[in-house]
Short mmCIF file of C-alpha atoms and ligand atoms in Angstrom, two decimals:
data_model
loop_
_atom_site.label_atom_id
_atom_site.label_comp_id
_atom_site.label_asym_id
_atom_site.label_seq_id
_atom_site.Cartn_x
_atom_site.Cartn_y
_atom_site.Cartn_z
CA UNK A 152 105.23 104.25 283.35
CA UNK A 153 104.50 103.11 287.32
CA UNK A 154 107.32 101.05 288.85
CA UNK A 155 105.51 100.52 292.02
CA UNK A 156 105.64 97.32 293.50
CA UNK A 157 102.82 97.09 295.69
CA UNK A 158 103.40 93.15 295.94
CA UNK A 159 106.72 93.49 297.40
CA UNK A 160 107.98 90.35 294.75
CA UNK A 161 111.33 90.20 294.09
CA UNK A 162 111.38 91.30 290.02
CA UNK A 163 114.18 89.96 287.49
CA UNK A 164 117.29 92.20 288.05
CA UNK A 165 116.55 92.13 291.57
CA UNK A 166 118.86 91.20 295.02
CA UNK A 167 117.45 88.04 296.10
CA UNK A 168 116.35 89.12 299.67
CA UNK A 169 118.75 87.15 302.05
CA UNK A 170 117.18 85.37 305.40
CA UNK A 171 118.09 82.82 308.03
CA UNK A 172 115.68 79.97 308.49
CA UNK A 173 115.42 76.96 310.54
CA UNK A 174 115.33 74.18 307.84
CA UNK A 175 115.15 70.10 307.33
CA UNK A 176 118.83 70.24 307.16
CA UNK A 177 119.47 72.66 310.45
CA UNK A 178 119.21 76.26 310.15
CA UNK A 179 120.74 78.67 307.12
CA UNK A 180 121.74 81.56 306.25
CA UNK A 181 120.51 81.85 302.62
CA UNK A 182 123.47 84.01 301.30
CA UNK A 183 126.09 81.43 302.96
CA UNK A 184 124.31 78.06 301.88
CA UNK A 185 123.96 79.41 298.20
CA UNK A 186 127.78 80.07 298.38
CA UNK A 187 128.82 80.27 294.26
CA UNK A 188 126.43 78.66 293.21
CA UNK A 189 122.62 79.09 291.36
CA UNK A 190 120.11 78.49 293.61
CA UNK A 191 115.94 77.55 292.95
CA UNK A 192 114.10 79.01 295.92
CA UNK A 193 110.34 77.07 295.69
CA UNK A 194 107.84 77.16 297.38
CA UNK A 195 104.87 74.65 298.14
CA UNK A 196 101.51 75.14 299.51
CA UNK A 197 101.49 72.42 302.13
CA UNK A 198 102.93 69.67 303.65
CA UNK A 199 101.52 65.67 302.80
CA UNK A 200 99.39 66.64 300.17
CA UNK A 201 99.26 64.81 296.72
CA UNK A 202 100.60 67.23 293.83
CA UNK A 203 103.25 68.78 296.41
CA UNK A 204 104.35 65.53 297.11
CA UNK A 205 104.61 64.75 293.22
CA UNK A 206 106.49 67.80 292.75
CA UNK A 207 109.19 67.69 295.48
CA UNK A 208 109.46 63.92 294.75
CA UNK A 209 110.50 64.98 291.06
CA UNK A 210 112.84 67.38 292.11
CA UNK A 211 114.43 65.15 294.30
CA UNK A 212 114.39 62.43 291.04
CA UNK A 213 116.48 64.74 289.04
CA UNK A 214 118.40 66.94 291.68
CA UNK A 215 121.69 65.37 289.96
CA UNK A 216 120.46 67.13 287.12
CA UNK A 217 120.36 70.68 289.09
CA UNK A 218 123.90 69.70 290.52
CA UNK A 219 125.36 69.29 287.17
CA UNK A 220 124.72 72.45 286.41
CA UNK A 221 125.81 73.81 290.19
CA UNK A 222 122.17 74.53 291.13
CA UNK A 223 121.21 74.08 294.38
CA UNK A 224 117.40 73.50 295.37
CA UNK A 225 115.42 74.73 298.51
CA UNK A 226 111.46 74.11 299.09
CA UNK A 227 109.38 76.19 301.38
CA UNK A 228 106.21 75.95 302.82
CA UNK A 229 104.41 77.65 306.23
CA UNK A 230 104.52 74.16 307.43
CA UNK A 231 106.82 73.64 311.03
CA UNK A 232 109.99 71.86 310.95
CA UNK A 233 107.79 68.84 312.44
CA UNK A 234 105.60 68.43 309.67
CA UNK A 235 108.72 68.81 307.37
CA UNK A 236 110.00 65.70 309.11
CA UNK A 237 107.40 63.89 309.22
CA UNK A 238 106.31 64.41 305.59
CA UNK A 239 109.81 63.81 304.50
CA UNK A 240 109.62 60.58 306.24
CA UNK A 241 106.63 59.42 305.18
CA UNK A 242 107.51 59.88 301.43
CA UNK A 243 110.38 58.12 302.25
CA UNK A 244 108.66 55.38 303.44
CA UNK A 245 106.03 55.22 300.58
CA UNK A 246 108.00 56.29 298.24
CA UNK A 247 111.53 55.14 298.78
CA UNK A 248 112.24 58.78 298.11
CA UNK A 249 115.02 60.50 300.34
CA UNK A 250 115.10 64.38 299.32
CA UNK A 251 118.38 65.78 299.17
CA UNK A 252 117.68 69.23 299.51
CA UNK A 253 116.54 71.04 302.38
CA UNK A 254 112.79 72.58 303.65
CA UNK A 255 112.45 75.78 304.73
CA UNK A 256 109.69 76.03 307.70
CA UNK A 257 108.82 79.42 306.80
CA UNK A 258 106.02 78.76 310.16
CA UNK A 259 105.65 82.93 310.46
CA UNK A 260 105.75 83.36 306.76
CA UNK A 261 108.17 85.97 306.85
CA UNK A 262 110.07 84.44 303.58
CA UNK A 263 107.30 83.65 301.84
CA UNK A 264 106.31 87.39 302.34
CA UNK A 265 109.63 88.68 301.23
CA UNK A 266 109.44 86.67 298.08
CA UNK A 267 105.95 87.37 297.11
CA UNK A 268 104.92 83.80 297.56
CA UNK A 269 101.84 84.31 299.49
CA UNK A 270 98.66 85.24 296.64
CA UNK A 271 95.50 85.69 299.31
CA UNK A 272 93.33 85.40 295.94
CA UNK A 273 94.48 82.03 295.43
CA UNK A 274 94.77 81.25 299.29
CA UNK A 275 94.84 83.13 302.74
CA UNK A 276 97.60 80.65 304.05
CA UNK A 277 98.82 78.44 301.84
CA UNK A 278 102.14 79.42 299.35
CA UNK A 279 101.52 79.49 295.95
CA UNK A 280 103.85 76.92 293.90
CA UNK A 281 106.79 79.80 293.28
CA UNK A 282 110.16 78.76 291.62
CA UNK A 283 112.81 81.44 291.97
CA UNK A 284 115.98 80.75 290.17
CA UNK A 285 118.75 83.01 291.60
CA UNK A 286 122.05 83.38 289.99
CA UNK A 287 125.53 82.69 292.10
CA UNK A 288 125.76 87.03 292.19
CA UNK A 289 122.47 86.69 293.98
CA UNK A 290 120.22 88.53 291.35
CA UNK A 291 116.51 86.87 290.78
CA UNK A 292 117.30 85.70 287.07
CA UNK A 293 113.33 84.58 286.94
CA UNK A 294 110.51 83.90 288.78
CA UNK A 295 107.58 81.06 287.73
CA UNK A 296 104.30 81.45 289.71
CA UNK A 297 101.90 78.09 288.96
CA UNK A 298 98.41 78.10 291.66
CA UNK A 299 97.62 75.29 294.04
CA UNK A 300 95.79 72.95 291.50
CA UNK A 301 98.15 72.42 288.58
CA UNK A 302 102.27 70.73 289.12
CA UNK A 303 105.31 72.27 287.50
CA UNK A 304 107.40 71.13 285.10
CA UNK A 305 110.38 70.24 286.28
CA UNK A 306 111.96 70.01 282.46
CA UNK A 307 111.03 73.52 281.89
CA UNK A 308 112.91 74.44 285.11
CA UNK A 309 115.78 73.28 283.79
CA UNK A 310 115.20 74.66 280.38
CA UNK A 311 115.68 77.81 282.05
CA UNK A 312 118.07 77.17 283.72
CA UNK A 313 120.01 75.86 280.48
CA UNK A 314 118.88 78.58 278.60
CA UNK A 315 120.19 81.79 280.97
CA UNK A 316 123.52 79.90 281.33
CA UNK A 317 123.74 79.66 277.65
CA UNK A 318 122.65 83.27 277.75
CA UNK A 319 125.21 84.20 280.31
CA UNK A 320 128.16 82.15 278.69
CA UNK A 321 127.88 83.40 274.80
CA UNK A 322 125.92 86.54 275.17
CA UNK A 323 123.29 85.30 273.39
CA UNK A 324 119.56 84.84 273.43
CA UNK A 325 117.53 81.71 273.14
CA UNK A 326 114.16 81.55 271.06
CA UNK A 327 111.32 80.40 271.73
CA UNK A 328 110.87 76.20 272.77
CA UNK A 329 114.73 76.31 272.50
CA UNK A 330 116.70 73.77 274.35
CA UNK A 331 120.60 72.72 274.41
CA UNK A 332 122.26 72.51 270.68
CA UNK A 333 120.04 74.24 269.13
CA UNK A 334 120.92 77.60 267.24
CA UNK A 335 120.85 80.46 269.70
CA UNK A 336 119.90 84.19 268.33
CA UNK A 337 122.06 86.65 268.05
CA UNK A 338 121.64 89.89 269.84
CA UNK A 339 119.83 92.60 267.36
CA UNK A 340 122.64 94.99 266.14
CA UNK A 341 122.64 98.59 268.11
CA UNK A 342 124.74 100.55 265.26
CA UNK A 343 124.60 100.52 261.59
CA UNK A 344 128.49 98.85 261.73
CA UNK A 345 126.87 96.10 263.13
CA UNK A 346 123.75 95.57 260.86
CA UNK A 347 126.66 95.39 258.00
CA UNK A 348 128.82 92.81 260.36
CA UNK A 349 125.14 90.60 260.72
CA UNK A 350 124.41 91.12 256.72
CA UNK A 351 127.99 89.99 255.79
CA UNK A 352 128.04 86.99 258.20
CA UNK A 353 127.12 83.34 257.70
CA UNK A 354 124.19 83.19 260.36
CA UNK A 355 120.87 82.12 259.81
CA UNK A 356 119.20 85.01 258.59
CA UNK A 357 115.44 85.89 258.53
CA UNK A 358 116.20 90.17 258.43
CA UNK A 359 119.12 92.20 260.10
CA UNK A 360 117.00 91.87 263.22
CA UNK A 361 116.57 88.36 263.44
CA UNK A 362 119.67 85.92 262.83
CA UNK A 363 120.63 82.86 264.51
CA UNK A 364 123.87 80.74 264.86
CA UNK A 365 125.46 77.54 266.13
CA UNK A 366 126.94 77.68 269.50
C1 BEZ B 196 98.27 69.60 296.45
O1 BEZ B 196 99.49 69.69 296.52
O2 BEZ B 196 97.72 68.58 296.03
C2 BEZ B 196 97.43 70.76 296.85
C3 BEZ B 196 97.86 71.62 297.85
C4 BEZ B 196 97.08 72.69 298.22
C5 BEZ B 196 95.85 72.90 297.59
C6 BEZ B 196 95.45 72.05 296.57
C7 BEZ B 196 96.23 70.97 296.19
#
């Protein structure tokens, strides 16, 4: 089986590539301004354009959400710290929207290239809407890729992000549509000690293979 690469995107298990950037909120180090914490790297295609501006708006509606769960957010685009300013104003303005995390202006694309977020048969220039969610050790826990034509969801976002915390706290798994307090399955048994330990417990069976339980 080929491991190659030949996109150079980050893959799940992965060091999130580190950079420094000059941002809406001065320049970073991404390593440093992560700190402990999760982090959502995303990317936009473009400044002051309608389903971007839908998107970041909706972030910036439920960042309390992300900070509850010590998740910080960062948006990138190619755009130039000027536009960023400008843009952010402007929704401002309209919107009555201040966004409370900072925008990378990725202007020579070099982040966007490190992360994979630039898909020339979608678009030559523009970034395709990426979300990477990065845990606080720094390892890409997933990566969403949506084109330029169709908005995130910002629930599923932080579904995910609910569902590898869960994962990461009880060393569990979480089925399919789950979301928090619902049953959680329980990791297949490796030995035949543990297909007994499954059969003799009071989870939710369907077969040894398949059980869930209350968390
Ligand atoms: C938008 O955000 O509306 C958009 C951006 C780039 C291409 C198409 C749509």
């Amino acid at each position: 089986m080929s491991t190659d690469n030949p996109a150079g995107i980050p893959r799940i298990g992965d060091t999130a590539p580190d950079f420094t950037v000059a941002t809406t909120h001065g320049e970073i180090r991404f390593s440093e301004w992560q700190g402990d914490s999760w982090a959502i790297l995303f990317s936009h295609p473009a400044d002051f354009t309608p389903v971007c501006t839908t998107e970041l708006t909706e972030f910036a509606r439920r960042s309390e959400e992300f900070a509850e769960r010590n998740v910080k957010l960062i948006g990138l685009s190619v755009d130039s710290i000027h536009s960023h300013l400008a843009w952010t104003q402007n929704i401002k303005e309209k919107i009555g929207i201040q966004l409370p995390f900072p925008l990378i202006a990725d202007l020579d694309g070099s982040v966007a290239e490190a992360y994979g977020m630039l898909h020339p048969g979608e678009s030559a220039t523009l970034t395709v809407r990426a979300v990477f969610l990065i845990d606080p050790i720094r390892t890409v826990r997933a990566l969403v890729y949506y084109p330029l034509n169709a908005g995130r969801n910002i629930s599923e976002v932080l579904r995910l992000v609910d569902a590898l915390q869960t994962v990461d706290e009880h060393g569990v798994a979480c089925p399919v549509d789950w979301k928090p307090g619902e049953k959680v399955i329980v990791p297949p048994p490796k030995t035949e000690k543990e297909v007994l330990e499954r059969l003799n417990s009071d989870f939710e069976k369907v077969d040894f293979y398949l059980m869930k339980k209350e968390i």
